[in-house]
Tab-separated table of C-alpha atoms in Angstrom:
chain	number	residue	atom	x	y	z
E	343	MET	CA	17.214	-32.716	-3.849
E	344	SER	CA	16.451	-36.318	-4.419
E	345	ALA	CA	15.380	-38.594	-1.411
E	346	ALA	CA	18.916	-40.531	-1.531
E	347	GLN	CA	20.674	-36.985	-1.250
E	348	GLN	CA	18.376	-35.911	1.974
E	349	ARG	CA	18.983	-39.298	3.524
E	350	GLN	CA	22.701	-39.108	3.250
E	351	GLN	CA	22.666	-35.170	4.441
E	352	LEU	CA	20.723	-36.150	7.447
E	353	LYS	CA	23.178	-39.357	8.267
E	354	THR	CA	26.368	-37.189	7.353
E	355	SER	CA	25.359	-34.099	9.879
E	356	TRP	CA	24.805	-36.903	12.592
E	357	GLU	CA	27.869	-38.546	11.726
E	358	ASN	CA	29.586	-35.351	11.905
E	359	TYR	CA	27.990	-34.577	15.180
E	360	LEU	CA	28.635	-38.058	17.314
E	361	GLY	CA	31.063	-40.088	14.918
E	362	ASP	CA	30.350	-43.682	14.603
E	363	ALA	CA	27.975	-43.768	17.336
E	364	TYR	CA	25.164	-41.759	15.482
E	365	ALA	CA	23.477	-45.005	14.307
E	366	SER	CA	21.977	-46.144	17.942
E	367	GLN	CA	20.911	-42.799	18.692
E	368	LYS	CA	17.096	-42.563	19.048
E	369	ALA	CA	16.612	-38.871	18.028
E	370	TYR	CA	18.516	-39.800	14.969
E	371	ILE	CA	16.561	-43.080	14.525
E	372	ASP	CA	13.439	-40.856	14.641
E	373	GLN	CA	14.271	-38.225	12.125
E	374	ALA	CA	15.683	-41.174	9.614
E	375	THR	CA	12.194	-42.643	10.073
E	376	ALA	CA	10.231	-39.413	9.850
E	377	LEU	CA	12.163	-38.301	6.401
E	378	ASP	CA	11.512	-41.780	4.984
E	379	LYS	CA	7.446	-41.162	5.790
E	380	THR	CA	8.059	-37.631	4.380
E	381	LEU	CA	9.552	-39.189	1.226
E	382	ALA	CA	7.343	-41.752	0.889
E	383	ALA	CA	4.322	-39.383	1.173
E	384	GLU	CA	5.955	-37.295	-1.624
E	385	ARG	CA	6.771	-40.020	-3.969
E	386	LEU	CA	2.871	-41.368	-3.499
E	387	ASN	CA	2.061	-37.675	-4.222
E	388	ILE	CA	3.908	-37.328	-7.515
E	389	GLN	CA	2.856	-40.804	-8.749
E	390	LYS	CA	-0.857	-39.446	-8.189
E	391	GLN	CA	-0.154	-36.189	-10.058
E	392	TYR	CA	1.259	-38.275	-12.791
E	393	ALA	CA	-1.866	-40.762	-12.789
E	394	ASP	CA	-3.853	-37.760	-12.818
E	395	GLN	CA	-2.234	-36.070	-15.769
E	396	ALA	CA	-2.237	-39.301	-17.562
E	397	LYS	CA	-5.928	-39.851	-16.950
E	398	GLN	CA	-7.011	-36.238	-17.800
E	399	ALA	CA	-4.941	-36.585	-21.051
E	400	SER	CA	-6.857	-39.976	-21.876
E	401	LEU	CA	-10.035	-37.778	-21.278
E	402	SER	CA	-9.373	-35.142	-23.085
E	403	ALA	CA	-8.053	-37.451	-26.089
E	404	ALA	CA	-11.476	-39.267	-25.842
E	405	GLN	CA	-13.493	-36.280	-25.965
E	406	SER	CA	-11.872	-34.834	-28.810
E	407	LEU	CA	-12.354	-38.300	-30.915
E	408	THR	CA	-15.923	-38.305	-29.788
E	409	THR	CA	-16.315	-34.589	-31.420
E	410	SER	CA	-14.665	-35.775	-34.438
E	411	PHE	CA	-16.877	-39.081	-34.597
E	412	GLY	CA	-19.807	-37.185	-33.845
E	413	SER	CA	-19.061	-34.359	-36.881
E	414	LEU	CA	-18.676	-37.795	-39.106
E	415	THR	CA	-21.899	-39.106	-38.501
E	416	ASP	CA	-23.641	-35.669	-38.945
E	417	TYR	CA	-21.647	-35.549	-42.274
E	418	ALA	CA	-22.816	-39.069	-43.129
E	419	ARG	CA	-26.401	-38.331	-42.245
E	420	SER	CA	-26.220	-35.338	-44.862
E	421	LEU	CA	-24.772	-37.075	-47.794
E	422	ALA	CA	-27.917	-38.369	-48.562
E	423	THR	CA	-29.546	-35.286	-49.201
E	424	SER	CA	-26.411	-33.136	-50.436
E	425	ASP	CA	-25.476	-32.256	-53.821
E	426	TYR	CA	-23.210	-35.177	-54.053
E	427	SER	CA	-26.201	-37.629	-53.352
E	428	PRO	CA	-26.828	-40.177	-56.181
E	429	LEU	CA	-30.434	-40.436	-55.461
E	430	SER	CA	-33.282	-38.503	-57.308
E	431	ILE	CA	-34.565	-35.669	-56.106
E	432	GLN	CA	-37.640	-37.591	-55.591
E	433	ASP	CA	-35.894	-40.276	-53.156
E	434	GLN	CA	-33.891	-37.076	-51.509
E	435	TYR	CA	-37.054	-35.530	-50.769
E	436	GLN	CA	-38.323	-38.544	-49.255
E	437	VAL	CA	-35.408	-38.659	-47.198
E	438	ALA	CA	-35.473	-35.424	-45.942
E	439	ASN	CA	-39.058	-36.036	-44.911
E	440	ASP	CA	-38.317	-39.110	-42.947
E	441	ASN	CA	-35.438	-37.411	-41.397
E	442	VAL	CA	-37.451	-34.188	-40.098
E	443	ALA	CA	-40.344	-36.306	-38.976
E	444	LYS	CA	-38.069	-38.609	-37.166
E	445	ASP	CA	-36.192	-36.116	-35.160
E	446	TYR	CA	-39.195	-33.927	-34.424
E	447	ASN	CA	-40.973	-37.009	-32.957
E	448	ALA	CA	-38.014	-37.631	-30.976
E	449	ALA	CA	-37.358	-34.302	-29.975
E	450	MET	CA	-40.881	-33.978	-28.568
E	451	ALA	CA	-40.512	-37.422	-26.554
E	452	GLY	CA	-37.469	-35.548	-24.787
E	453	ASP	CA	-34.195	-36.278	-27.152
E	454	SER	CA	-32.121	-33.180	-27.353
E	455	ASP	CA	-29.726	-34.310	-29.643
E	456	ALA	CA	-32.937	-34.764	-32.163
E	457	LEU	CA	-33.961	-31.060	-30.975
E	458	GLY	CA	-30.477	-29.628	-32.144
E	459	ARG	CA	-30.709	-31.347	-35.690
E	460	PHE	CA	-34.264	-30.136	-36.151
E	461	GLN	CA	-33.378	-26.754	-38.071
E	462	GLY	CA	-30.940	-28.505	-40.284
E	463	ASP	CA	-33.700	-31.427	-41.228
E	464	MET	CA	-36.286	-28.285	-41.688
E	465	GLU	CA	-33.739	-26.316	-43.949
E	466	THR	CA	-32.875	-29.437	-46.172
E	467	THR	CA	-36.423	-30.296	-46.422
E	468	LEU	CA	-37.612	-26.953	-47.431
E	469	ARG	CA	-34.782	-26.774	-49.965
E	470	LEU	CA	-35.338	-30.344	-51.455
E	471	SER	CA	-39.119	-29.125	-51.587
E	472	GLN	CA	-38.602	-26.312	-53.956
E	473	LYS	CA	-36.570	-28.569	-56.061
E	474	TYR	CA	-38.976	-31.189	-56.144
E	475	TRP	CA	-42.505	-29.055	-56.248
E	476	GLY	CA	-41.123	-25.612	-57.762
E	477	SER	CA	-43.001	-22.906	-56.339
E	478	GLY	CA	-46.198	-24.435	-56.549
E	479	THR	CA	-48.921	-25.611	-53.908
E	480	GLY	CA	-46.793	-28.843	-53.022
E	481	TYR	CA	-44.030	-26.483	-51.584
E	482	ALA	CA	-46.555	-23.987	-49.914
E	483	ASP	CA	-48.068	-27.127	-48.145
E	484	ASP	CA	-44.570	-28.300	-46.939
E	485	PHE	CA	-43.671	-25.035	-45.855
E	486	GLN	CA	-47.135	-24.864	-43.834
E	487	ARG	CA	-46.428	-28.292	-42.240
E	488	LEU	CA	-42.920	-27.581	-41.415
E	489	THR	CA	-43.454	-24.162	-39.572
E	490	GLU	CA	-46.236	-26.031	-37.615
E	491	MET	CA	-43.833	-28.603	-36.429
E	492	LEU	CA	-41.255	-26.055	-35.544
E	493	GLY	CA	-43.984	-24.513	-33.380
E	494	GLY	CA	-45.099	-27.586	-32.153
E	495	LEU	CA	-41.647	-28.251	-30.484
E	496	SER	CA	-42.314	-25.412	-27.739
E	497	GLY	CA	-44.650	-28.020	-26.530
E	498	ALA	CA	-41.746	-30.447	-26.212
E	499	ASP	CA	-41.163	-32.208	-22.694
E	500	SER	CA	-38.747	-29.849	-21.336
E	501	ASP	CA	-38.023	-32.242	-18.298
E	502	LYS	CA	-37.043	-35.043	-20.545
E	503	LEU	CA	-34.868	-32.674	-22.687
E	504	THR	CA	-33.251	-31.749	-19.846
E	505	ALA	CA	-32.411	-35.026	-18.267
E	506	SER	CA	-31.187	-35.971	-21.880
E	507	LEU	CA	-28.892	-33.317	-22.035
E	508	VAL	CA	-27.548	-33.802	-18.579
E	509	GLU	CA	-27.127	-37.511	-19.362
E	510	LYS	CA	-25.169	-36.811	-22.399
E	511	LEU	CA	-22.793	-34.255	-20.680
E	512	SER	CA	-22.384	-36.613	-17.671
E	513	LYS	CA	-21.603	-39.456	-19.928
E	514	LYS	CA	-18.753	-37.319	-21.621
E	515	GLN	CA	-17.321	-36.365	-18.642
E	516	GLU	CA	-17.102	-39.629	-16.656
E	517	ASP	CA	-16.925	-42.121	-19.324
E	518	ALA	CA	-15.161	-40.633	-22.338
E	519	MET	CA	-14.520	-44.115	-23.636
E	520	LEU	CA	-18.254	-45.161	-23.758
E	521	ALA	CA	-19.548	-41.949	-25.340
E	522	LEU	CA	-16.518	-42.734	-28.092
E	523	ARG	CA	-17.883	-45.933	-28.527
E	524	ASP	CA	-21.638	-44.735	-28.853
E	525	LYS	CA	-20.376	-42.366	-31.163
E	526	MET	CA	-18.454	-44.694	-33.200
E	527	GLN	CA	-21.412	-47.124	-33.499
E	528	GLU	CA	-23.907	-44.165	-34.503
E	529	LEU	CA	-21.601	-43.734	-37.378
E	530	LEU	CA	-21.484	-47.099	-38.264
E	531	GLN	CA	-25.208	-47.315	-38.188
E	532	GLN	CA	-25.865	-44.207	-40.550
E	533	VAL	CA	-23.368	-45.410	-43.129
E	534	GLN	CA	-25.377	-48.653	-43.050
E	535	LEU	CA	-28.236	-46.473	-43.569
E	536	ILE	CA	-27.074	-44.583	-46.017
E	537	GLN	CA	-26.453	-47.758	-48.164
E	538	ALA	CA	-30.004	-49.023	-47.333
E	539	GLN	CA	-31.472	-45.841	-48.644
E	540	GLN	CA	-29.394	-46.118	-51.931
E	541	LYS	CA	-30.494	-49.781	-52.384
E	542	GLN	CA	-33.965	-48.971	-51.927
E	543	ALA	CA	-34.098	-46.088	-54.252
E	544	SER	CA	-32.244	-48.434	-56.841
E	545	ASN	CA	-34.992	-50.544	-56.569
E	546	ASN	CA	-37.770	-47.784	-56.482
E	547	GLU	CA	-35.901	-46.865	-59.820
E	548	ALA	CA	-36.427	-49.933	-61.362
E	549	LEU	CA	-40.292	-50.166	-60.771
E	550	ARG	CA	-40.826	-46.871	-61.907
E	551	PRO	CA	-42.515	-46.900	-65.257
E	552	ARG	CA	-40.337	-45.592	-68.158
E	553	ARG	CA	-41.781	-42.873	-70.404
E	554	ALA	CA	-42.600	-43.781	-74.032
């Protein structure tokens, strides 16, 4: 029943009981006032529910977009060392080594995102090491170096790793739009890095001696 219908129902019941004199009755005035307060509270509650639903929908959308931009950033990061890369095997191998070293150092310092990327970094570096060195001592040295780094992660600062993860989870929940902007910026930075790597690789290629 609508608010107008409830008010009319109260008015009609008193009017049927007392006729036109109902409007001056204190009991009627008190009931009408109480009804208005109840209806106002209900209206505010409904408005709050709609506002909460809209906020939750916005939060869910922002979190979904954050995940999408995070996936795009990971994809962009892998392009330079993928089968689609225009870089030479030597340059891909160098990029992979740069990535694994950067994430190892960041993880040891307490970056939870870098820790999550390390396994993929290691697999990519080993794959490219095999292509670059074959099965010789170069690959064996890389394998030993990377497995030592893997074991070294057990000595990472667990307090900082925990704090880093808590901060990221809190940001996703409390300020979804900020987290989304961060991921969008990360994607832009990664694409700019790819472009810089390709430019540097082209310069390196131009400086390499040509076979006779």
